[in-house]
Each structure stands twice: as C-alpha cells, then as structure tokens.
mmCIF file with all atom_site columns, C-alpha atoms in Angstrom:
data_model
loop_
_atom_site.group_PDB
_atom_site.id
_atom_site.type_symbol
_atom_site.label_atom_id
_atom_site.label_alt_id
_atom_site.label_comp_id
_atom_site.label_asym_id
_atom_site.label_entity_id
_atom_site.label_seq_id
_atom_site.pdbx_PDB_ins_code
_atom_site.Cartn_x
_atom_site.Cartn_y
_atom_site.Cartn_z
_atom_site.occupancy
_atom_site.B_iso_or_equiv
_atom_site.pdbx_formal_charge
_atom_site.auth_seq_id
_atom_site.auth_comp_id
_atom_site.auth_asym_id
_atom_site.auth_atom_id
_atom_site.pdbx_PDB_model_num
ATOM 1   C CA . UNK A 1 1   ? 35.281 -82.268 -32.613 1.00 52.00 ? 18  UNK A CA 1
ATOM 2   C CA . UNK A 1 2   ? 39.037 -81.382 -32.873 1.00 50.00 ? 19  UNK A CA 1
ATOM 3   C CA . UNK A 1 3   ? 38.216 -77.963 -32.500 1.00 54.00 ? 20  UNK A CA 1
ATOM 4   C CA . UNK A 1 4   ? 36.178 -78.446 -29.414 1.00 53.00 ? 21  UNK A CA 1
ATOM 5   C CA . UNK A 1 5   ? 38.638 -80.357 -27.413 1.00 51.00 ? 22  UNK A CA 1
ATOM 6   C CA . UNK A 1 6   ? 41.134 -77.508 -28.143 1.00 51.00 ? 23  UNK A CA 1
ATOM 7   C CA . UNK A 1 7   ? 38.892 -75.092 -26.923 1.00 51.00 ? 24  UNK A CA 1
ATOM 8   C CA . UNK A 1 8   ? 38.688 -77.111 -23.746 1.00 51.00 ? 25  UNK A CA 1
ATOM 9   C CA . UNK A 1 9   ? 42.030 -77.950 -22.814 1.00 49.00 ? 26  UNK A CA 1
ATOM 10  C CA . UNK A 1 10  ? 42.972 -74.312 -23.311 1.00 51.00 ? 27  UNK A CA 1
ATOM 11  C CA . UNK A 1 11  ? 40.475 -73.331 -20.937 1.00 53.00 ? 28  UNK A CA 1
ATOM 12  C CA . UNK A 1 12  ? 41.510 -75.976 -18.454 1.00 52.00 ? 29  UNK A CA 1
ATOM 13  C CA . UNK A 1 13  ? 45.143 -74.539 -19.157 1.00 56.00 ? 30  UNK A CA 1
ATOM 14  C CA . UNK A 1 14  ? 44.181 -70.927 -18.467 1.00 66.00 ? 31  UNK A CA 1
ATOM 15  C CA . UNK A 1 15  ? 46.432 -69.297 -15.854 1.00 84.00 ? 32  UNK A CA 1
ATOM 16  C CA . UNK A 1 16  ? 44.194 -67.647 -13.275 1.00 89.00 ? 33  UNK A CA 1
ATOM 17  C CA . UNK A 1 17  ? 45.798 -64.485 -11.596 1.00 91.00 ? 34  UNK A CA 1
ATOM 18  C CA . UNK A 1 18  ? 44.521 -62.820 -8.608  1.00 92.00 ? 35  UNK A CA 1
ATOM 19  C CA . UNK A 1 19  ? 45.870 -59.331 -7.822  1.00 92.00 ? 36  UNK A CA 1
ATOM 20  C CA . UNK A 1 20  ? 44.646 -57.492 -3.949  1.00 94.00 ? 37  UNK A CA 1
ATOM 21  C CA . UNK A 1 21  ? 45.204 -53.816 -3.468  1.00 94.00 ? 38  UNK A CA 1
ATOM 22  C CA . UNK A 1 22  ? 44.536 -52.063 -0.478  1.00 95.00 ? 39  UNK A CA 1
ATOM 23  C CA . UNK A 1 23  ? 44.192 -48.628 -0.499  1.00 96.00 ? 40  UNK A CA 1
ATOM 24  C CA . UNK A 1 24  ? 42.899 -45.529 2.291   1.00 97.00 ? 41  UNK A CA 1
ATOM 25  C CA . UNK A 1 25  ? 40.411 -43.216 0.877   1.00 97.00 ? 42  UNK A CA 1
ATOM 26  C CA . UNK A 1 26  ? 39.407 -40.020 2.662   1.00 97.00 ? 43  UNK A CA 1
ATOM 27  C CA . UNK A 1 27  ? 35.993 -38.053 2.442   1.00 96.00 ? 44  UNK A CA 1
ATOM 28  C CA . UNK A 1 28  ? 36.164 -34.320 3.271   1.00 97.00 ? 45  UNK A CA 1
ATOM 29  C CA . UNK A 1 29  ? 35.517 -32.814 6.444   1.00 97.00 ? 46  UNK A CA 1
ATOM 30  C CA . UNK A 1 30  ? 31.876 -32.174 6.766   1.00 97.00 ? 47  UNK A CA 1
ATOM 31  C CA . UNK A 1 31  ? 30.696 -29.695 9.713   1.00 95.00 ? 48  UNK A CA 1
ATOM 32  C CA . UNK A 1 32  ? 28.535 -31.583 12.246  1.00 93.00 ? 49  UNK A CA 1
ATOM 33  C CA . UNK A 1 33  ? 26.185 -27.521 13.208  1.00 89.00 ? 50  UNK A CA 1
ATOM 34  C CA . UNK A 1 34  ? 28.733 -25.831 15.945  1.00 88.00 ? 51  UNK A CA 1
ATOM 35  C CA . UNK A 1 35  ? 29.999 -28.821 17.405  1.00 90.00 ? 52  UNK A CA 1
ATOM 36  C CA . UNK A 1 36  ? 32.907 -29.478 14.971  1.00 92.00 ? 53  UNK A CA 1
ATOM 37  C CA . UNK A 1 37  ? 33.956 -31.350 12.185  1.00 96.00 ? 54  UNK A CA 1
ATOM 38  C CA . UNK A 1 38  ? 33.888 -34.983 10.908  1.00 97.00 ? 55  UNK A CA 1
ATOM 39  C CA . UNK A 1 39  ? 35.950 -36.629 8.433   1.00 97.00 ? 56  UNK A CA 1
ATOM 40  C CA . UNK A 1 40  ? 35.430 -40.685 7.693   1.00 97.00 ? 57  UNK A CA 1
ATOM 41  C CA . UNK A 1 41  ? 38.300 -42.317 5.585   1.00 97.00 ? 58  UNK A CA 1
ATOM 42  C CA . UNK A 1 42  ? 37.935 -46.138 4.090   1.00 97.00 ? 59  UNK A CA 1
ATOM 43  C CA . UNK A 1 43  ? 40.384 -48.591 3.772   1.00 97.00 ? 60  UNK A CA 1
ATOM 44  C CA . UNK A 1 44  ? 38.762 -50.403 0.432   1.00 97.00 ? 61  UNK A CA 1
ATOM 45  C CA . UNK A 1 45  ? 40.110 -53.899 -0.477  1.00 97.00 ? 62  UNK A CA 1
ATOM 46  C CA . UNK A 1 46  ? 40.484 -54.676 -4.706  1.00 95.00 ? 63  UNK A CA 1
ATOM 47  C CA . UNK A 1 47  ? 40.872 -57.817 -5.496  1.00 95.00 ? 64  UNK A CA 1
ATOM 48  C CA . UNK A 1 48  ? 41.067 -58.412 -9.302  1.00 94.00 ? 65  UNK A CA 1
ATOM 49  C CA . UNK A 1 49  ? 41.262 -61.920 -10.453 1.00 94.00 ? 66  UNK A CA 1
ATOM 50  C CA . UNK A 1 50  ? 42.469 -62.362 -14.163 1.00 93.00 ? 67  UNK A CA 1
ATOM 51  C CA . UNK A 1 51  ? 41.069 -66.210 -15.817 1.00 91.00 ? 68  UNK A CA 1
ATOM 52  C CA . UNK A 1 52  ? 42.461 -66.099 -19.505 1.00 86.00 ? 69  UNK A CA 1
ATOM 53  C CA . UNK A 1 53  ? 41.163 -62.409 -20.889 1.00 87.00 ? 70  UNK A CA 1
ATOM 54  C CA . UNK A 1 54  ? 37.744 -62.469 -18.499 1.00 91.00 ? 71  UNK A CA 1
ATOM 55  C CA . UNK A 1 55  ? 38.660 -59.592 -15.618 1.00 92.00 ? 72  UNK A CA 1
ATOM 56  C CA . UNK A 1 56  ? 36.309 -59.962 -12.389 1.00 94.00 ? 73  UNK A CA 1
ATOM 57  C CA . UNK A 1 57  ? 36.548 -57.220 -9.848  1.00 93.00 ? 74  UNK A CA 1
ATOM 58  C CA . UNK A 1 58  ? 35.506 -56.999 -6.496  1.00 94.00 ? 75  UNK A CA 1
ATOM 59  C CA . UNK A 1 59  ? 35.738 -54.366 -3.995  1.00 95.00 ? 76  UNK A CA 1
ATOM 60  C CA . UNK A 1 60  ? 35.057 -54.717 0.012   1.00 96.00 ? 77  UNK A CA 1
ATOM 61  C CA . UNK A 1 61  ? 35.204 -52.081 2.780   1.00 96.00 ? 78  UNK A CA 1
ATOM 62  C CA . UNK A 1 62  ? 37.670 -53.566 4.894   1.00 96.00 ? 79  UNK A CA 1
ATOM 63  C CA . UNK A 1 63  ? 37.870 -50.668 7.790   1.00 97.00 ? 80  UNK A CA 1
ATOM 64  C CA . UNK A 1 64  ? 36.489 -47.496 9.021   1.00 97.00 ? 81  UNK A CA 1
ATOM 65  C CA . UNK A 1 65  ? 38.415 -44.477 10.239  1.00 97.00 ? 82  UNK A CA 1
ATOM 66  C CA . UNK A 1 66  ? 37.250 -41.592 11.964  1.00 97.00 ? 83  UNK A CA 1
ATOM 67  C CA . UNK A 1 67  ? 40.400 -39.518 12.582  1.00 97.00 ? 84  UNK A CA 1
ATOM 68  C CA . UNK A 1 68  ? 38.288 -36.418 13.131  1.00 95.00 ? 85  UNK A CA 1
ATOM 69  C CA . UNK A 1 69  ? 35.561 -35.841 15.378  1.00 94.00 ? 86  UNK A CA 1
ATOM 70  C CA . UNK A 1 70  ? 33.926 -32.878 17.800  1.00 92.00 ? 87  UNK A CA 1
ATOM 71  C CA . UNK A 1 71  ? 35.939 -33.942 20.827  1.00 90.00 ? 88  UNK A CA 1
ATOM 72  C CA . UNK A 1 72  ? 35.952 -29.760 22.383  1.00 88.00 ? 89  UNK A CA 1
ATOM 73  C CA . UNK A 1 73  ? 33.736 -30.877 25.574  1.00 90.00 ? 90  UNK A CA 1
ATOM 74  C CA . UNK A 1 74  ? 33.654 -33.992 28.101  1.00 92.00 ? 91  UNK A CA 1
ATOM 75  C CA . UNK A 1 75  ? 30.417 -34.120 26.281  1.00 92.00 ? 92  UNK A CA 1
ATOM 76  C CA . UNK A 1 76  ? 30.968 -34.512 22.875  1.00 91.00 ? 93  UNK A CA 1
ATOM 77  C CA . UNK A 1 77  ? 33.614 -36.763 23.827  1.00 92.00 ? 94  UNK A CA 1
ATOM 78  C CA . UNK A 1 78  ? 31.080 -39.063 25.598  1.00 94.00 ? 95  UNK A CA 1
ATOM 79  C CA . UNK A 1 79  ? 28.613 -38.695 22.884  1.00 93.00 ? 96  UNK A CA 1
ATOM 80  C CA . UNK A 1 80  ? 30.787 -39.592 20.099  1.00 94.00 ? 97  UNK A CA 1
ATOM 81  C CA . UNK A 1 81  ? 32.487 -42.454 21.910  1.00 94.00 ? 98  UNK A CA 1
ATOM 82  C CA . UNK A 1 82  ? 29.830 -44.026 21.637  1.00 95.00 ? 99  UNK A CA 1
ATOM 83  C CA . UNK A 1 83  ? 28.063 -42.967 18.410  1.00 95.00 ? 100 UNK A CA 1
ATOM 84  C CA . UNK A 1 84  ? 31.413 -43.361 15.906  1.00 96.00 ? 101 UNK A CA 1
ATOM 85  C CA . UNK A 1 85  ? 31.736 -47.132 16.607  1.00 96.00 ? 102 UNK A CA 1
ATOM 86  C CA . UNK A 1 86  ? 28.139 -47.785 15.960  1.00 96.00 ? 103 UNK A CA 1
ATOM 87  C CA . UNK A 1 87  ? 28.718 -45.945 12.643  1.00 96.00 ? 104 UNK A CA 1
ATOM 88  C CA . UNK A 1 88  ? 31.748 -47.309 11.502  1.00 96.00 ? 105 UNK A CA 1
ATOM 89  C CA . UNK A 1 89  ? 29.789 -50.549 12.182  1.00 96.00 ? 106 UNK A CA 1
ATOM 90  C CA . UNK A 1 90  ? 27.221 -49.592 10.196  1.00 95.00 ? 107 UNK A CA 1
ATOM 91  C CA . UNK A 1 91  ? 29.284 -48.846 7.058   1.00 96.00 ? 108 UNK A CA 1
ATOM 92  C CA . UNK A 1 92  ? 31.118 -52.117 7.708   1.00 96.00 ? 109 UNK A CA 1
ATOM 93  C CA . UNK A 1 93  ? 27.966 -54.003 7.313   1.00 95.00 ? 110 UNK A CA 1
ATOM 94  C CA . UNK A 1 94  ? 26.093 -51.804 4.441   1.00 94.00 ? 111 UNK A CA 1
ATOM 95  C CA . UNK A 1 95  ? 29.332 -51.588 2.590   1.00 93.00 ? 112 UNK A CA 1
ATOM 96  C CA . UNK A 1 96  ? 29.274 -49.369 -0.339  1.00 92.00 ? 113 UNK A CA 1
ATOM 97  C CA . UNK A 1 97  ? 25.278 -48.459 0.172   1.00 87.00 ? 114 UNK A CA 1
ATOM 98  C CA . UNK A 1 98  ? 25.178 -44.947 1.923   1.00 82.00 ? 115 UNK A CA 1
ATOM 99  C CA . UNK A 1 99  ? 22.205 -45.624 3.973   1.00 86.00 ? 116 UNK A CA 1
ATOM 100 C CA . UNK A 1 100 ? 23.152 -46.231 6.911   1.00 91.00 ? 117 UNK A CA 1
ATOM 101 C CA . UNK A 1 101 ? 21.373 -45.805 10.497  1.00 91.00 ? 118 UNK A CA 1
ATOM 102 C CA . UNK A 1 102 ? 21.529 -42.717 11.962  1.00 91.00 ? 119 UNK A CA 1
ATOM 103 C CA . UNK A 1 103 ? 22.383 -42.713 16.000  1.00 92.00 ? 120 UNK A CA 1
ATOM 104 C CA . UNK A 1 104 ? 20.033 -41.028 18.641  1.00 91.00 ? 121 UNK A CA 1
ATOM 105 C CA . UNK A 1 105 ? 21.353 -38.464 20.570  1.00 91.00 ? 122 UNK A CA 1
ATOM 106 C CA . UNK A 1 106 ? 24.697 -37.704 18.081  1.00 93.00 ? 123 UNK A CA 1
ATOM 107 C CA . UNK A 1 107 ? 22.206 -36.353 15.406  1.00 93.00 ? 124 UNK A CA 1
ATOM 108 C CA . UNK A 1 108 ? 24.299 -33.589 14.371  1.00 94.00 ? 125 UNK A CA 1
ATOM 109 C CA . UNK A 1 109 ? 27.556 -36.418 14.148  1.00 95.00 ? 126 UNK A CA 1
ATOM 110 C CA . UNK A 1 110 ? 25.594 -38.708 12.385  1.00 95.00 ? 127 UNK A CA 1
ATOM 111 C CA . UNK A 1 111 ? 24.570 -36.149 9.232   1.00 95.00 ? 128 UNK A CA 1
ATOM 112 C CA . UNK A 1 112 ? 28.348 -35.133 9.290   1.00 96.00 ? 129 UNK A CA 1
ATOM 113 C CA . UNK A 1 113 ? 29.563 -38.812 8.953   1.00 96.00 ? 130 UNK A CA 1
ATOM 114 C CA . UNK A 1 114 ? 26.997 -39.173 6.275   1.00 95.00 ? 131 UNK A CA 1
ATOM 115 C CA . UNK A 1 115 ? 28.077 -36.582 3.958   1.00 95.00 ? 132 UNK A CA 1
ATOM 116 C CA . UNK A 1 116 ? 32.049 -37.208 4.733   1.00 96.00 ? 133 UNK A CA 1
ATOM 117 C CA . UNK A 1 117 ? 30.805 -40.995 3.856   1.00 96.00 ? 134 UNK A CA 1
ATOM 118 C CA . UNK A 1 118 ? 29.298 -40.607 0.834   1.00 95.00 ? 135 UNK A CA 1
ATOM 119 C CA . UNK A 1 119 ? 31.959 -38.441 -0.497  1.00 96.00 ? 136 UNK A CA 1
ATOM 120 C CA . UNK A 1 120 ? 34.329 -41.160 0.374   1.00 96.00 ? 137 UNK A CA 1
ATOM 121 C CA . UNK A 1 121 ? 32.243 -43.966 -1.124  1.00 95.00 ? 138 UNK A CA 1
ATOM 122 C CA . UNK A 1 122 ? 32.530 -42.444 -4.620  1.00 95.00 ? 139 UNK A CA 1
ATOM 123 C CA . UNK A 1 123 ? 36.338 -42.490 -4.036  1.00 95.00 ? 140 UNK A CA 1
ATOM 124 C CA . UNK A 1 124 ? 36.650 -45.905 -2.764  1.00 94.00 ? 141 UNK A CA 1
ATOM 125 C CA . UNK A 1 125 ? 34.468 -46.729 -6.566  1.00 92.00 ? 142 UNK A CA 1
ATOM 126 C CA . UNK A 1 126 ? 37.235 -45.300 -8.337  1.00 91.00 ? 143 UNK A CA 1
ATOM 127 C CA . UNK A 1 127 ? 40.413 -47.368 -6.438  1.00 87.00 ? 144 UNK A CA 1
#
C-alpha cells in the first residue's frame, strides 16, 4: 500500500516541461516543363513536452512559402497568383500527407510544388 501511494504522489509531483521550436525547411527547386522553377519551404512547429521520463512529440506545419515561382510572363504571373495560395492551402490543411489537390490550369506548377513538397516534408520529419 506504502509503495503505491509513493508511486502516486511522485507522479502527481512530476514536473511537466514543454519545449516549441520553430524551424524553416526548404525543398529543392523542382522544374515546372519550360516555364520555370518552383521551390516550397515549411516553417514546421516542434513542440516536445517532457512528463517525468515519458517524451511526447508533436510536429505541425505552421506556414507555407513559395519564394520561387515561374513569374517570366504576365501570364504565369496570373496563373500562379492564383494557383500558389490554393496550394499552400492545401498543404496547410493535409499537413505532413503529400497528397494534395492538384490546381486546373497551373498543371505544370502544381507537379513542381509537389516534388519541391515532398522533398521538404521528409525534412520537416527530421526537425
């Protein structure tokens, strides 16, 4: 009985220590055919919260960056103005699952954000 009631008051005593990290991860520059390149980088959010020796780790996607795009004609300006928010948004809400909707009409964008993104998602594991 003793040994029980030890057991739970150092449990109840256990100091419980929560430690963020935020950290920018960038995927490579994948070619989107002739149009240009496309590079995504992640801002990934660790939280680690210590209770006595038990370690929990979480990981959340906390922003999307595209700070390359094809931008070379009013065109693919237009186009991607519209298509990069609508894939940022679409990592935002899938998180760390690569399958993400691809957008009409910014086909060759979309595969290039893909394959910068998934190279970026095994990063953002790893922070």
């Amino acid at each position: 009985m003793l040994a029980a009631m030890t057991a739970a008051a150092t449990i109840a005593t256990a100091a419980t220590k929560t430690v963020t990290v935020t950290k920018a991860v960038a995927g490579p520059q994948a070619i989107a055919d002739h149009w240009g390149y496309v590079e995504v980088t992640l801002v990934v959010k660790k939280t680690t919260t210590t209770v006595g020796t038990h370690k929990k780790v979480t990981r959340k996607i906390a922003g999307v960056t595209v700070p390359v795009f094809p931008n070379h004609t009013d065109r693919s300006i237009f186009i991607n103005q519209q298509a990069v928010p609508w894939l940022q948004q679409e990592v935002l809400q899938a998180q760390f699952n690569p399958n993400i909707n691809m957008i009409g009409g910014a086909t060759a964008t979309s595969y290039a954000f893909e394959q910068s993104l998934q190279a970026a998602l095994i990063l953002a594991r790893k922070v």
